Coordinates of C-alpha atoms and ligand atoms in Angstrom, one line a residue:
M1 CA -0.2 0.3 0.0
S2 CA 1.5 3.1 -1.1
F3 CA 1.0 6.3 1.0
R4 CA -1.0 7.8 -2.5
E5 CA -3.8 5.1 -1.5
I6 CA -4.5 5.7 1.4
T7 CA -7.9 7.7 1.8
G8 CA -7.7 11.2 4.1
H9 CA -4.9 11.8 6.5
E10 CA -2.9 14.0 4.3
P11 CA -0.8 15.8 7.0
V12 CA 0.2 12.9 8.6
L13 CA 1.1 11.5 5.6
Q14 CA 3.2 13.8 4.3
L15 CA 5.3 14.4 7.1
L16 CA 6.0 10.6 7.3
S17 CA 6.4 10.5 3.6
R18 CA 8.6 13.5 4.1
A19 CA 10.6 11.6 7.8
V20 CA 11.3 9.0 5.3
A21 CA 12.5 10.9 2.1
R22 CA 14.6 12.5 4.7
G23 CA 15.9 9.6 6.8
A24 CA 14.5 12.1 9.7
L25 CA 11.3 9.2 10.8
P26 CA 11.5 8.9 14.8
A27 CA 12.2 5.3 16.1
S28 CA 9.2 5.4 18.4
L29 CA 6.3 6.3 17.1
I30 CA 2.3 6.2 18.2
L31 CA -0.1 6.5 16.1
S32 CA -3.5 7.3 17.4
G33 CA -7.4 7.7 16.7
P34 CA -10.2 6.1 16.3
E35 CA -10.7 2.6 15.4
G36 CA -11.3 1.9 11.0
V37 CA -10.1 4.6 10.3
G38 CA -6.3 3.3 8.5
K39 CA -3.9 3.5 11.1
R40 CA -2.5 -0.4 10.8
T41 CA -2.8 0.6 7.1
T42 CA -0.6 3.2 7.6
A43 CA 2.1 1.7 9.5
I44 CA 2.3 -1.1 6.7
A45 CA 2.8 2.0 3.9
L46 CA 5.2 3.1 6.6
A47 CA 6.9 0.5 7.0
Q48 CA 7.1 -0.8 2.6
A49 CA 8.2 2.6 1.9
L50 CA 11.1 2.4 4.4
N51 CA 12.0 -0.8 3.1
C52 CA 11.4 -0.5 -0.7
E53 CA 13.4 -1.5 -4.0
R54 CA 12.4 1.5 -5.7
P55 CA 10.3 4.8 -3.6
Q56 CA 9.0 7.0 -5.4
P57 CA 8.5 10.6 -4.9
W58 CA 5.5 11.5 -3.7
G59 CA 3.5 15.2 -2.1
D60 CA 6.3 17.3 -1.6
G61 CA 9.7 16.1 -0.9
G62 CA 8.5 12.7 0.2
V63 CA 8.6 9.2 -1.3
T64 CA 6.3 6.1 -0.9
A65 CA 6.6 3.0 -1.7
C66 CA 6.5 1.3 -4.9
D67 CA 3.9 -0.7 -4.2
E68 CA 5.6 -3.6 -6.8
C69 CA 8.6 -5.0 -5.9
A70 CA 10.0 -8.0 -4.1
A71 CA 10.6 -6.1 -0.6
C72 CA 7.0 -3.7 -0.8
R73 CA 4.8 -7.4 -1.9
R74 CA 6.6 -9.4 1.2
I75 CA 5.5 -6.7 3.7
A76 CA 2.0 -6.6 2.4
R77 CA 1.8 -10.9 2.5
G78 CA 3.4 -10.1 6.2
V79 CA 6.3 -12.3 5.4
H80 CA 9.0 -9.4 5.2
A81 CA 11.6 -10.7 7.8
D82 CA 12.2 -7.0 9.0
V83 CA 9.2 -6.3 9.6
L84 CA 7.0 -7.6 12.4
I85 CA 3.5 -7.2 14.0
I86 CA 3.2 -8.1 16.9
E87 CA -0.6 -8.2 17.9
P88 CA -3.2 -9.1 21.2
G89 CA -3.0 -13.3 21.7
D90 CA -5.9 -15.1 22.5
S91 CA -6.4 -13.7 25.8
G92 CA -6.7 -10.6 24.5
S93 CA -3.7 -8.5 25.9
I94 CA 0.3 -8.8 24.6
K95 CA 2.5 -10.5 26.9
V96 CA 5.7 -9.7 27.4
D97 CA 7.4 -12.8 26.1
Q98 CA 6.0 -11.3 22.6
V99 CA 7.2 -7.7 23.1
R100 CA 11.0 -9.6 24.2
E101 CA 10.8 -11.6 21.0
A102 CA 10.5 -8.0 18.3
I103 CA 13.0 -6.9 21.2
E104 CA 15.6 -9.4 20.7
R105 CA 15.3 -9.2 16.9
S106 CA 15.9 -5.9 16.7
A107 CA 19.0 -5.3 18.0
Y108 CA 20.0 -7.3 14.7
R109 CA 20.9 -5.5 12.0
P110 CA 18.1 -6.1 9.4
F111 CA 17.8 -9.9 7.1
E112 CA 16.8 -8.8 4.7
G113 CA 15.3 -5.1 4.3
K114 CA 16.7 -1.4 5.3
R115 CA 15.1 -0.5 7.9
R116 CA 13.6 -3.2 10.7
V117 CA 9.7 -2.2 11.8
V118 CA 8.3 -3.4 14.4
I119 CA 4.3 -2.4 15.1
V120 CA 2.1 -2.8 17.8
E121 CA -1.4 -3.1 17.0
T122 CA -3.8 -2.5 19.4
A123 CA -1.2 -1.3 21.3
D124 CA -3.2 -0.5 24.5
A125 CA -3.4 -4.6 24.6
L126 CA 0.5 -4.5 26.4
L127 CA 0.2 -5.8 29.9
A128 CA 2.0 -3.6 32.2
E129 CA 5.2 -5.9 31.8
A130 CA 5.0 -6.2 28.7
Q131 CA 5.5 -2.2 28.9
N132 CA 7.9 -1.9 30.7
A133 CA 10.1 -4.7 28.5
L134 CA 9.3 -1.6 25.5
L135 CA 10.5 0.9 27.6
K136 CA 14.2 0.7 27.4
T137 CA 13.7 0.1 24.2
L138 CA 11.7 2.9 23.1
E139 CA 13.8 4.7 25.0
E140 CA 17.3 3.7 23.1
P141 CA 16.2 2.9 19.6
P142 CA 18.9 0.4 17.9
S143 CA 19.3 2.3 15.4
A144 CA 18.1 0.3 12.5
S145 CA 15.3 -0.3 14.3
V146 CA 11.9 1.7 14.5
F147 CA 8.8 0.5 16.8
V148 CA 5.3 2.1 15.3
L149 CA 2.6 1.7 18.5
V150 CA -0.9 1.7 17.0
T151 CA -3.4 2.5 19.3
S152 CA -7.2 4.2 20.0
R153 CA -7.1 4.3 23.3
P154 CA -3.4 5.8 23.8
D155 CA -4.4 7.3 26.9
V156 CA -4.6 3.1 28.7
L157 CA -0.8 3.4 27.9
L158 CA 1.8 4.1 30.7
P159 CA 2.9 7.8 30.8
T160 CA 6.6 6.7 30.4
V161 CA 5.8 4.7 27.5
R162 CA 4.0 7.9 25.8
S163 CA 6.5 9.9 26.9
R164 CA 9.3 8.1 24.7
C165 CA 7.1 8.2 21.3
H166 CA 6.3 10.7 19.0
R167 CA 2.3 10.7 18.4
L168 CA 1.0 10.9 15.7
R169 CA -3.2 11.5 15.4
F170 CA -5.5 10.3 12.6
G171 CA -9.0 12.0 12.7
P172 CA -12.4 10.5 11.5
L173 CA -12.6 10.4 7.4
A174 CA -15.3 12.0 6.2
E175 CA -18.4 10.4 5.0
A176 CA -17.7 11.0 1.4
D177 CA -14.2 9.4 1.8
V178 CA -15.3 6.3 3.9
A179 CA -18.5 5.8 1.3
N180 CA -15.7 5.9 -1.7
V181 CA -13.4 3.3 0.2
L182 CA -16.9 1.0 0.4
I183 CA -17.6 1.0 -3.0
Q184 CA -13.8 1.0 -5.0
R185 CA -12.0 -0.8 -2.4
Y186 CA -14.6 -3.7 -0.7
H187 CA -17.1 -3.3 -4.0
V188 CA -20.1 -2.3 -1.7
A189 CA -23.2 -0.8 -3.9
A190 CA -23.6 2.8 -3.7
A191 CA -26.7 2.8 -1.2
E192 CA -25.4 0.5 0.4
A193 CA -22.0 2.3 0.7
H194 CA -23.8 5.8 1.6
A195 CA -26.0 4.9 4.0
A196 CA -23.0 2.7 6.2
A197 CA -20.8 5.6 6.0
S198 CA -23.3 7.9 7.1
A199 CA -23.6 5.5 10.4
S200 CA -20.0 5.1 10.4
D201 CA -18.7 8.1 12.6
G202 CA -16.1 8.5 9.9
S203 CA -14.7 4.9 10.7
I204 CA -14.2 2.9 7.1
G205 CA -14.2 -0.3 10.4
A206 CA -17.6 0.4 11.0
A207 CA -19.1 0.7 8.3
L208 CA -17.9 -2.3 7.3
E209 CA -19.4 -3.7 10.0
G210 CA -22.7 -1.3 10.0
R211 CA -24.2 -1.7 6.1
G212 CA -26.4 -4.3 4.9
E213 CA -30.2 -3.9 4.3
E214 CA -31.3 -2.2 8.2
T215 CA -28.4 0.7 7.6
V216 CA -29.7 1.5 4.4
A217 CA -33.9 0.8 5.8
A218 CA -32.4 3.3 8.6
R219 CA -31.5 6.5 5.8
E220 CA -34.7 5.9 3.8
A221 CA -36.8 6.1 6.5
A222 CA -34.6 10.0 7.7
A223 CA -35.0 10.6 4.2
N224 CA -38.6 10.1 4.2
A225 CA -38.9 12.0 7.9
L226 CA -37.2 14.9 6.4
Q227 CA -39.5 15.0 3.4
Q228 CA -42.3 15.0 5.6
A229 CA -40.8 17.6 8.0
A230 CA -40.2 19.5 5.4
A231 CA -44.1 19.4 3.6
S232 CA -45.4 19.8 7.0
A233 CA -46.5 23.1 8.8
D234 CA -47.8 20.3 11.9
P235 CA -46.2 19.6 14.6
R236 CA -47.6 17.1 15.1
R237 CA -47.0 15.3 12.1
R238 CA -43.9 16.3 11.9
L239 CA -43.7 14.2 15.8
D240 CA -45.0 10.9 14.0
A241 CA -42.6 11.3 11.2
A242 CA -39.8 12.0 13.7
R243 CA -40.8 9.2 16.1
T244 CA -39.8 6.7 13.5
L245 CA -36.2 7.8 13.8
I246 CA -34.8 8.0 17.1
G247 CA -32.9 4.7 17.8
G248 CA -33.9 2.4 14.8
G249 CA -30.9 3.7 13.7
S250 CA -31.8 6.9 11.4
D251 CA -31.0 9.4 14.5
R252 CA -27.0 9.6 12.4
A253 CA -28.0 9.1 9.3
L254 CA -30.3 12.1 9.4
A255 CA -27.5 14.1 11.4
S256 CA -25.5 12.9 8.1
L257 CA -28.5 14.5 5.6
L258 CA -28.3 17.7 7.1
R259 CA -25.4 18.4 7.0
D260 CA -25.3 17.7 3.4
L261 CA -28.2 20.1 3.3
G262 CA -25.7 22.5 4.6
A263 CA -22.5 21.3 2.7
L264 CA -24.9 22.1 -0.5
L265 CA -26.2 25.4 0.7
S266 CA -22.6 26.1 1.1
R267 CA -22.2 25.3 -2.6
A268 CA -19.4 22.7 -1.3
D269 CA -18.3 20.8 -4.1
D270 CA -20.5 17.6 -4.2
R271 CA -17.7 14.7 -3.3
A272 CA -18.1 16.2 -0.4
L273 CA -21.3 14.7 0.4
A274 CA -21.9 11.6 2.3
N275 CA -25.1 10.7 0.7
A276 CA -24.0 11.7 -3.1
D277 CA -26.3 9.1 -4.7
L278 CA -29.5 11.0 -2.8
K279 CA -28.3 13.5 -4.6
P280 CA -31.8 14.3 -6.3
R281 CA -33.7 14.4 -3.3
L282 CA -31.4 16.9 -1.9
H283 CA -31.3 19.4 -3.9
A284 CA -35.8 19.1 -3.5
L285 CA -35.1 19.2 -0.1
L286 CA -33.0 22.1 0.1
R287 CA -35.9 24.3 -1.5
S288 CA -38.0 23.8 1.5
F289 CA -34.8 23.9 4.0
D290 CA -33.3 27.1 3.8
G291 CA -30.4 27.8 4.8
D292 CA -31.7 29.0 8.7
R293 CA -33.8 26.3 9.0
A294 CA -31.4 23.6 7.6
L295 CA -28.7 25.0 10.6
R296 CA -31.0 24.6 13.3
A297 CA -32.8 21.6 12.4
F298 CA -28.8 20.0 12.5
S299 CA -28.2 21.4 15.6
A300 CA -30.6 20.2 16.9
V301 CA -29.8 16.8 16.0
D302 CA -26.6 16.6 17.0
R303 CA -27.6 18.3 20.6
G304 CA -30.8 15.0 20.5
L305 CA -27.6 12.3 19.7
A306 CA -25.4 13.5 22.5
A307 CA -28.5 13.6 24.6
L308 CA -29.2 9.9 23.5
E309 CA -25.4 9.4 23.9
R310 CA -25.8 10.5 27.8
N311 CA -29.5 7.9 27.6
A312 CA -32.1 10.2 27.6
S313 CA -35.3 8.5 26.7
P314 CA -35.3 8.6 23.0
K315 CA -38.9 8.8 23.6
I316 CA -38.2 12.8 25.0
V317 CA -35.5 13.4 22.7
A318 CA -37.8 12.5 19.2
D319 CA -39.9 14.4 20.4
W320 CA -37.5 17.7 20.5
V321 CA -35.9 17.0 17.7
S322 CA -39.0 17.1 15.5
L323 CA -40.3 20.2 17.0
Q324 CA -36.8 21.7 15.6
L325 CA -37.0 20.8 11.5
Ligands
LIG2 ZN1 8.3 -1.5 -3.5

């Protein structure tokens, strides 16, 4: 996987790519951020960029892997002798023995490549003893080795471990990007991909898990409710429409549709739309939701979602949201 094929995270990827080109990559890194946004993929792409036989120029003074040479292919298949991936075992945790083995190997020069890369996947699963074993190596890493800790919960790591690593933060992806990855890389049908993306909180992993007929139906319900709300001035009818929504997964879809309405209002690029496949319907809705109304509705849904996360009653939230639409 070349850096250029990774979706989103442009500043982080550029930083890594330039550091590789200049030979200035920190020897201990933490890649932190939500699940399913591409942290592990980035760690692999970094290992490839470091060991590629034919690195390609990329971005502003950076390099990326060619994705085709023997080293790139071996790393992608997980069989390169110098790229070690440590993962939690059946117990769900990473034990000290797993770490010690990687540390011992990192003391030697790379066998076949240029840099040894030790990727600790789900690093928050490192037991305290394992973290302590890692500590000394993170402090004085062998010159030809790079340690990359991947985690969605960096705060679980010992402060001593965190302080020895250079941290790179990954944010959630744009919904439109999630949908495109599902369509292009996982060959998911457009409606399903967009519906799943709109309920994914910007995580490809969550979108893949959440895809299916139910998600498509939930988005359909949200779009219908918006249409009914737009068409009716009668608060009771809007209440009925909104009640069908909250709690069934349609609430997130509703927020996503409203965000798209906001984007259309501000004349954003169509490619930025999370629900690009519903563009004609969004345009029809736009005629009833003028600027202020869409903004108000969006903030209402946003607050409704926050209330639901705090375990507020779905019925009360639905009633309240519908009155703001
Ligand atoms: Zn290569």
